[in-house]
Amino acid sequence: MRKFNVAIVGATGAVGEELLNVLAEVDFPVANILPLASAKSAGSSVEFGGKEYKVVELTESVFEEHEVDIAFFSAGGSVSAKFAPIAAASGAVVIDNTSHFRMDADVPLVVPECNPQNIALWKTRGIIANPNCSTIQMVQILKPLDDVYDIQRVDVSTYQAASGAGKEGMEELVLQMQKFFEFKLDECEPKVFAHRLAFNVIPHIDVFLDNDYTKEEMKMVNETQKILHKNMEVSATCVRVPVLRSHSEAITIHFAKDVDALHAKEILSKAPSLIVLDNPSKKEYPMPLHSTDTNDTYVGRIRVDNYRPNVLHLWCSADQIRVGAATNAVRIAQKWIELPENAL
């Protein structure tokens, strides 16, 4: 079986570390790992498959100096904007975790459970975009339901963990909690988030746009339509909550026809990468406690609206660093190596 040389840009970050974990867990056919990061992190080491790999500085020439088949990018949009085209020009397929290329018409935006056929379009730019974390877990649920009931509109409220802001976000929340127990919380000035996150919720993720939606909210609108190839109505309210890992979402779905809750549960239970956890009488429903450090999206609280039989309400939780980033990226790579031109 062919093995692949894999580069990870942002190897020392939260997503980069998780990419290494997921690649090992799925026994990805790796020939060599090339961990890349800024000059500040160069020289440190990462572990993969029982071996230590020295982190190399990301430069314009590094992809010519090292043979790379697959390059995962998770170091921020400006880094991807500059270096992803260089990596692609060297012959690597780029799987980009940032928002920079997502809405480019000639770059496929892929969730393998929803639109794996789009991976074959990678050759146009040499880049495949990984969607926003909150979009991924939602479309995994929407796709199988849309296939049966024909979705007309989606309203979603997110409960997004500190991990959505990377290591710095998690560290800020932990620091604030520590300061609370030292009776010094008031001395904590927020740096990562717009306001103090401990003992608070912040209905503001990313910048506000002219329509008073945030950029994060419009990502969910635009990316959902692109992934599902459907101009369904989508409205989102994205909220940061004091949880370390795993985003949760309350989703209301309007269908073209009446929906049956038991049938919806059956559909979702058979869908890939979903786990239905829906037994309210036993207090069983998805929570970050279930989804953290897993590769699945947990869905529950599935119920038909009291007034409109064509409307379904549900709740889901998924690990933002895994399902929302690293796991989806690795699954894209798994599908990519199955393309006829990549198999030996």
GROMACS .gro file of C-alpha atoms in nm:
model
  344
    1MET     CA    1   0.000   0.000   0.000
    2ARG     CA    2   0.129   0.344  -0.088
    3LYS     CA    3   0.240   0.568   0.198
    4PHE     CA    4   0.235   0.946   0.196
    5ASN     CA    5   0.463   1.223   0.316
    6VAL     CA    6   0.253   1.448   0.539
    7ALA     CA    7   0.326   1.807   0.640
    8ILE     CA    8   0.141   1.978   0.922
    9VAL     CA    9   0.155   2.358   0.921
   10GLY     CA   10   0.083   2.475   1.275
   11ALA     CA   11   0.204   2.147   1.420
   12THR     CA   12   0.246   2.287   1.772
   13GLY     CA   13  -0.104   2.437   1.790
   14ALA     CA   14  -0.417   2.274   1.930
   15VAL     CA   15  -0.544   2.150   1.592
   16GLY     CA   16  -0.196   2.050   1.478
   17GLU     CA   17  -0.148   1.834   1.785
   18GLU     CA   18  -0.489   1.677   1.735
   19LEU     CA   19  -0.412   1.606   1.368
   20LEU     CA   20  -0.116   1.396   1.478
   21ASN     CA   21  -0.338   1.210   1.726
   22VAL     CA   22  -0.609   1.137   1.471
   23LEU     CA   23  -0.362   1.030   1.199
   24ALA     CA   24  -0.217   0.778   1.446
   25GLU     CA   25  -0.559   0.656   1.562
   26VAL     CA   26  -0.683   0.582   1.209
   27ASP     CA   27  -0.348   0.426   1.109
   28PHE     CA   28  -0.311   0.668   0.821
   29PRO     CA   29  -0.050   0.544   0.570
   30VAL     CA   30   0.224   0.789   0.668
   31ALA     CA   31   0.573   0.759   0.521
   32ASN     CA   32   0.708   1.070   0.694
   33ILE     CA   33   0.582   1.359   0.906
   34LEU     CA   34   0.707   1.712   0.847
   35PRO     CA   35   0.594   1.937   1.136
   36LEU     CA   36   0.603   2.303   1.038
   37ALA     CA   37   0.558   2.615   1.250
   38SER     CA   38   0.688   2.966   1.299
   39ALA     CA   39   1.050   3.041   1.376
   40LYS     CA   40   0.953   3.070   1.743
   41SER     CA   41   0.852   2.704   1.759
   42ALA     CA   42   1.116   2.567   1.521
   43GLY     CA   43   1.353   2.325   1.689
   44SER     CA   44   1.095   2.189   1.932
   45SER     CA   45   0.966   1.836   1.885
   46VAL     CA   46   0.636   1.657   1.828
   47GLU     CA   47   0.563   1.288   1.871
   48PHE     CA   48   0.402   1.058   1.617
   49GLY     CA   49   0.397   0.680   1.602
   50GLY     CA   50   0.648   0.647   1.883
   51LYS     CA   51   0.900   0.874   1.710
   52GLU     CA   52   1.010   1.230   1.774
   53TYR     CA   53   1.002   1.476   1.484
   54LYS     CA   54   1.180   1.810   1.501
   55VAL     CA   55   0.964   2.110   1.411
   56VAL     CA   56   1.090   2.290   1.101
   57GLU     CA   57   1.039   2.659   1.031
   58LEU     CA   58   0.775   2.734   0.769
   59THR     CA   59   0.945   2.915   0.480
   60GLU     CA   60   0.872   2.975   0.114
   61SER     CA   61   1.126   2.709   0.014
   62VAL     CA   62   1.042   2.436   0.262
   63PHE     CA   63   0.804   2.250   0.028
   64GLU     CA   64   1.073   2.234  -0.239
   65GLU     CA   65   1.330   2.114   0.013
   66HIS     CA   66   1.106   1.832   0.139
   67GLU     CA   67   0.886   1.599  -0.064
   68VAL     CA   68   0.527   1.648   0.057
   69ASP     CA   69   0.217   1.466  -0.069
   70ILE     CA   70  -0.041   1.602   0.177
   71ALA     CA   71  -0.015   1.935   0.361
   72PHE     CA   72  -0.254   2.012   0.646
   73PHE     CA   73  -0.275   2.383   0.724
   74SER     CA   74  -0.400   2.505   1.063
   75ALA     CA   75  -0.196   2.813   1.145
   76GLY     CA   76  -0.434   3.096   1.059
   77GLY     CA   77  -0.578   3.250   0.745
   78SER     CA   78  -0.286   3.480   0.664
   79VAL     CA   79  -0.042   3.188   0.680
   80SER     CA   80  -0.263   2.980   0.451
   81ALA     CA   81  -0.306   3.271   0.210
   82LYS     CA   82   0.070   3.299   0.164
   83PHE     CA   83   0.195   2.941   0.193
   84ALA     CA   84  -0.090   2.713   0.079
   85PRO     CA   85  -0.049   2.808  -0.291
   86ILE     CA   86   0.326   2.744  -0.258
   87ALA     CA   87   0.260   2.399  -0.113
   88ALA     CA   88   0.007   2.322  -0.386
   89ALA     CA   89   0.249   2.439  -0.656
   90SER     CA   90   0.506   2.191  -0.521
   91GLY     CA   91   0.264   1.907  -0.594
   92ALA     CA   92   0.105   1.857  -0.254
   93VAL     CA   93  -0.268   1.853  -0.193
   94VAL     CA   94  -0.346   2.120   0.067
   95ILE     CA   95  -0.620   2.054   0.322
   96ASP     CA   96  -0.677   2.394   0.479
   97ASN     CA   97  -0.844   2.438   0.817
   98THR     CA   98  -0.874   2.816   0.792
   99SER     CA   99  -1.153   3.024   0.642
  100HIS     CA  100  -0.934   3.179   0.373
  101PHE     CA  101  -1.030   2.961   0.074
  102ARG     CA  102  -1.369   2.828   0.183
  103MET     CA  103  -1.592   3.040  -0.034
  104ASP     CA  104  -1.366   3.042  -0.341
  105ALA     CA  105  -1.575   2.898  -0.624
  106ASP     CA  106  -1.287   2.682  -0.751
  107VAL     CA  107  -1.193   2.536  -0.410
  108PRO     CA  108  -1.403   2.243  -0.285
  109LEU     CA  109  -1.544   2.284   0.068
  110VAL     CA  110  -1.584   1.933   0.202
  111VAL     CA  111  -1.747   1.735   0.481
  112PRO     CA  112  -1.692   1.374   0.368
  113GLU     CA  113  -2.021   1.254   0.515
  114CYS     CA  114  -2.205   1.511   0.301
  115ASN     CA  115  -2.024   1.586  -0.026
  116PRO     CA  116  -1.729   1.348  -0.076
  117GLN     CA  117  -1.772   1.379  -0.453
  118ASN     CA  118  -1.634   1.733  -0.438
  119ILE     CA  119  -1.290   1.609  -0.329
  120ALA     CA  120  -1.223   1.514  -0.691
  121LEU     CA  121  -1.227   1.887  -0.776
  122TRP     CA  122  -0.908   1.946  -0.578
  123LYS     CA  123  -0.682   1.966  -0.884
  124THR     CA  124  -0.807   2.307  -0.996
  125ARG     CA  125  -0.617   2.487  -0.719
  126GLY     CA  126  -0.456   2.197  -0.536
  127ILE     CA  127  -0.650   2.300  -0.225
  128ILE     CA  128  -0.942   2.148  -0.033
  129ALA     CA  129  -1.104   2.367   0.233
  130ASN     CA  130  -1.214   2.237   0.571
  131PRO     CA  131  -1.538   2.410   0.685
  132ASN     CA  132  -1.596   2.608   1.001
  133CYS     CA  133  -1.620   2.392   1.314
  134SER     CA  134  -1.981   2.479   1.391
  135THR     CA  135  -2.083   2.416   1.031
  136ILE     CA  136  -1.936   2.065   1.017
  137GLN     CA  137  -2.136   1.912   1.300
  138MET     CA  138  -2.455   2.078   1.177
  139VAL     CA  139  -2.435   1.964   0.814
  140GLN     CA  140  -2.357   1.609   0.924
  141ILE     CA  141  -2.708   1.616   1.073
  142LEU     CA  142  -2.880   1.818   0.802
  143LYS     CA  143  -2.764   1.609   0.505
  144PRO     CA  144  -2.943   1.279   0.587
  145LEU     CA  145  -3.259   1.463   0.693
  146ASP     CA  146  -3.257   1.677   0.379
  147ASP     CA  147  -3.231   1.367   0.161
  148VAL     CA  148  -3.562   1.243   0.301
  149TYR     CA  149  -3.762   1.549   0.406
  150ASP     CA  150  -3.629   1.835   0.190
  151ILE     CA  151  -3.507   2.114   0.422
  152GLN     CA  152  -3.642   2.463   0.357
  153ARG     CA  153  -3.497   2.659   0.649
  154VAL     CA  154  -3.257   2.614   0.942
  155ASP     CA  155  -3.230   2.827   1.257
  156VAL     CA  156  -2.935   2.748   1.481
  157SER     CA  157  -2.799   2.882   1.808
  158THR     CA  158  -2.449   2.768   1.897
  159TYR     CA  159  -2.288   2.718   2.236
  160GLN     CA  160  -1.921   2.731   2.138
  161ALA     CA  161  -1.639   2.626   2.367
  162ALA     CA  162  -1.324   2.821   2.443
  163SER     CA  163  -1.132   2.575   2.224
  164GLY     CA  164  -1.278   2.754   1.923
  165ALA     CA  165  -1.021   3.025   1.993
  166GLY     CA  166  -0.737   2.773   2.013
  167LYS     CA  167  -0.497   2.713   2.298
  168GLU     CA  168  -0.505   3.078   2.398
  169GLY     CA  169  -0.882   3.067   2.444
  170MET     CA  170  -0.869   2.760   2.664
  171GLU     CA  171  -0.582   2.902   2.866
  172GLU     CA  172  -0.771   3.227   2.924
  173LEU     CA  173  -1.077   3.043   3.056
  174VAL     CA  174  -0.865   2.824   3.285
  175LEU     CA  175  -0.680   3.130   3.417
  176GLN     CA  176  -1.008   3.308   3.491
  177MET     CA  177  -1.138   3.005   3.680
  178GLN     CA  178  -0.817   2.989   3.881
  179LYS     CA  179  -0.845   3.359   3.962
  180PHE     CA  180  -1.204   3.307   4.075
  181PHE     CA  181  -1.090   3.063   4.345
  182GLU     CA  182  -0.823   3.311   4.446
  183PHE     CA  183  -1.095   3.579   4.477
  184LYS     CA  184  -0.912   3.778   4.208
  185LEU     CA  185  -1.143   3.732   3.910
  186ASP     CA  186  -1.209   4.105   3.884
  187GLU     CA  187  -0.839   4.155   3.817
  188CYS     CA  188  -0.859   3.936   3.504
  189GLU     CA  189  -0.867   4.145   3.188
  190PRO     CA  190  -0.990   3.948   2.884
  191LYS     CA  191  -0.743   3.932   2.596
  192VAL     CA  192  -0.872   3.655   2.369
  193PHE     CA  193  -1.246   3.715   2.408
  194ALA     CA  194  -1.442   4.040   2.398
  195HIS     CA  195  -1.550   3.997   2.760
  196ARG     CA  196  -1.471   3.774   3.056
  197LEU     CA  197  -1.582   3.419   2.966
  198ALA     CA  198  -1.581   3.259   3.314
  199PHE     CA  199  -1.935   3.256   3.457
  200ASN     CA  200  -2.059   3.432   3.146
  201VAL     CA  201  -2.181   3.374   2.790
  202ILE     CA  202  -2.082   3.602   2.504
  203PRO     CA  203  -2.319   3.633   2.203
  204HIS     CA  204  -2.032   3.749   1.984
  205ILE     CA  205  -1.784   3.536   1.786
  206ASP     CA  206  -1.568   3.704   1.522
  207VAL     CA  207  -1.642   4.054   1.390
  208PHE     CA  208  -1.984   4.209   1.329
  209LEU     CA  209  -2.083   4.270   0.968
  210ASP     CA  210  -2.308   4.535   0.811
  211ASN     CA  211  -2.615   4.310   0.849
  212ASP     CA  212  -2.553   4.284   1.228
  213TYR     CA  213  -2.468   3.916   1.197
  214THR     CA  214  -2.114   3.817   1.290
  215LYS     CA  215  -1.868   3.672   1.044
  216GLU     CA  216  -1.893   3.340   1.233
  217GLU     CA  217  -2.269   3.336   1.184
  218MET     CA  218  -2.245   3.412   0.814
  219LYS     CA  219  -1.988   3.135   0.776
  220MET     CA  220  -2.256   2.890   0.889
  221VAL     CA  221  -2.502   3.035   0.639
  222ASN     CA  222  -2.275   3.042   0.337
  223GLU     CA  223  -2.080   2.724   0.404
  224THR     CA  224  -2.394   2.516   0.463
  225GLN     CA  225  -2.536   2.624   0.129
  226LYS     CA  226  -2.209   2.548  -0.052
  227ILE     CA  227  -2.157   2.205   0.108
  228LEU     CA  228  -2.515   2.087   0.056
  229HIS     CA  229  -2.544   2.253  -0.288
  230LYS     CA  230  -2.873   2.407  -0.184
  231ASN     CA  231  -2.986   2.765  -0.125
  232MET     CA  232  -3.185   2.681   0.187
  233GLU     CA  233  -3.254   2.960   0.434
  234VAL     CA  234  -3.013   2.955   0.729
  235SER     CA  235  -2.993   3.189   1.027
  236ALA     CA  236  -2.738   3.154   1.306
  237THR     CA  237  -2.667   3.309   1.645
  238CYS     CA  238  -2.319   3.211   1.767
  239VAL     CA  239  -2.244   3.226   2.137
  240ARG     CA  240  -1.923   3.159   2.330
  241VAL     CA  241  -1.979   2.963   2.652
  242PRO     CA  242  -1.746   2.876   2.942
  243VAL     CA  243  -1.677   2.519   2.828
  244LEU     CA  244  -1.323   2.408   2.745
  245ARG     CA  245  -1.393   2.171   2.453
  246SER     CA  246  -1.687   2.070   2.236
  247HIS     CA  247  -1.939   2.296   2.070
  248SER     CA  248  -2.311   2.240   2.116
  249GLU     CA  249  -2.596   2.360   1.897
  250ALA     CA  250  -2.973   2.396   1.924
  251ILE     CA  251  -3.109   2.348   1.571
  252THR     CA  252  -3.459   2.411   1.437
  253ILE     CA  253  -3.525   2.264   1.091
  254HIS     CA  254  -3.819   2.347   0.863
  255PHE     CA  255  -3.904   2.082   0.604
  256ALA     CA  256  -4.113   2.085   0.289
  257LYS     CA  257  -4.335   1.814   0.441
  258ASP     CA  258  -4.440   1.686   0.782
  259VAL     CA  259  -4.172   1.507   0.979
  260ASP     CA  260  -4.195   1.211   1.216
  261ALA     CA  261  -3.961   1.226   1.515
  262LEU     CA  262  -3.912   0.849   1.541
  263HIS     CA  263  -3.832   0.830   1.172
  264ALA     CA  264  -3.591   1.121   1.206
  265LYS     CA  265  -3.414   0.941   1.490
  266GLU     CA  266  -3.388   0.629   1.276
  267ILE     CA  267  -3.242   0.827   0.987
  268LEU     CA  268  -2.984   0.994   1.210
  269SER     CA  269  -2.892   0.669   1.386
  270LYS     CA  270  -2.795   0.519   1.049
  271ALA     CA  271  -2.602   0.825   0.929
  272PRO     CA  272  -2.221   0.818   0.936
  273SER     CA  273  -2.032   0.981   1.224
  274LEU     CA  274  -2.350   1.047   1.425
  275ILE     CA  275  -2.447   0.899   1.761
  276VAL     CA  276  -2.808   0.942   1.868
  277LEU     CA  277  -2.828   0.993   2.243
  278ASP     CA  278  -3.191   1.072   2.309
  279ASN     CA  279  -3.357   0.932   2.619
  280PRO     CA  280  -3.491   1.228   2.823
  281SER     CA  281  -3.666   1.005   3.079
  282LYS     CA  282  -3.322   0.881   3.184
  283LYS     CA  283  -3.163   1.226   3.150
  284GLU     CA  284  -2.965   1.107   2.848
  285TYR     CA  285  -2.887   1.372   2.589
  286PRO     CA  286  -2.570   1.504   2.424
  287MET     CA  287  -2.328   1.712   2.629
  288PRO     CA  288  -1.965   1.816   2.591
  289LEU     CA  289  -1.890   1.551   2.853
  290HIS     CA  290  -1.983   1.289   2.593
  291SER     CA  291  -1.831   1.436   2.281
  292THR     CA  292  -1.495   1.567   2.403
  293ASP     CA  293  -1.200   1.366   2.267
  294THR     CA  294  -1.424   1.170   2.029
  295ASN     CA  295  -1.465   1.174   1.652
  296ASP     CA  296  -1.845   1.167   1.650
  297THR     CA  297  -2.128   1.420   1.661
  298TYR     CA  298  -2.382   1.341   1.933
  299VAL     CA  299  -2.744   1.432   1.861
  300GLY     CA  300  -3.054   1.421   2.082
  301ARG     CA  301  -3.358   1.611   2.214
  302ILE     CA  302  -3.515   1.524   1.878
  303ARG     CA  303  -3.877   1.641   1.875
  304VAL     CA  304  -4.143   1.779   1.644
  305ASP     CA  305  -4.261   2.134   1.700
  306ASN     CA  306  -4.581   2.172   1.906
  307TYR     CA  307  -4.748   2.386   1.641
  308ARG     CA  308  -4.593   2.304   1.306
  309PRO     CA  309  -4.564   1.934   1.209
  310ASN     CA  310  -4.305   2.014   0.943
  311VAL     CA  311  -4.059   2.157   1.200
  312LEU     CA  312  -3.807   1.952   1.396
  313HIS     CA  313  -3.598   2.065   1.694
  314LEU     CA  314  -3.280   1.894   1.810
  315TRP     CA  315  -2.958   1.941   2.002
  316CYS     CA  316  -2.604   1.827   1.922
  317SER     CA  317  -2.253   1.831   2.067
  318ALA     CA  318  -1.919   1.762   1.899
  319ASP     CA  319  -1.552   1.815   1.981
  320GLN     CA  320  -1.453   2.134   1.798
  321ILE     CA  321  -1.085   2.043   1.773
  322ARG     CA  322  -1.158   1.695   1.639
  323VAL     CA  323  -1.491   1.679   1.452
  324GLY     CA  324  -1.474   2.052   1.383
  325ALA     CA  325  -1.118   2.049   1.250
  326ALA     CA  326  -0.866   1.763   1.275
  327THR     CA  327  -1.096   1.465   1.225
  328ASN     CA  328  -1.274   1.619   0.928
  329ALA     CA  329  -0.940   1.709   0.770
  330VAL     CA  330  -0.807   1.355   0.812
  331ARG     CA  331  -1.128   1.210   0.670
  332ILE     CA  332  -1.085   1.434   0.367
  333ALA     CA  333  -0.731   1.299   0.329
  334GLN     CA  334  -0.859   0.942   0.359
  335LYS     CA  335  -1.106   1.004   0.078
  336TRP     CA  336  -0.840   1.182  -0.128
  337ILE     CA  337  -0.599   0.886  -0.119
  338GLU     CA  338  -0.884   0.666  -0.248
  339LEU     CA  339  -0.899   0.864  -0.572
  340PRO     CA  340  -0.775   0.647  -0.862
  341GLU     CA  341  -0.479   0.873  -0.942
  342ASN     CA  342  -0.347   0.842  -0.584
  343ALA     CA  343  -0.368   0.465  -0.544
  344LEU     CA  344  -0.095   0.222  -0.645
   0.00000   0.00000   0.00000
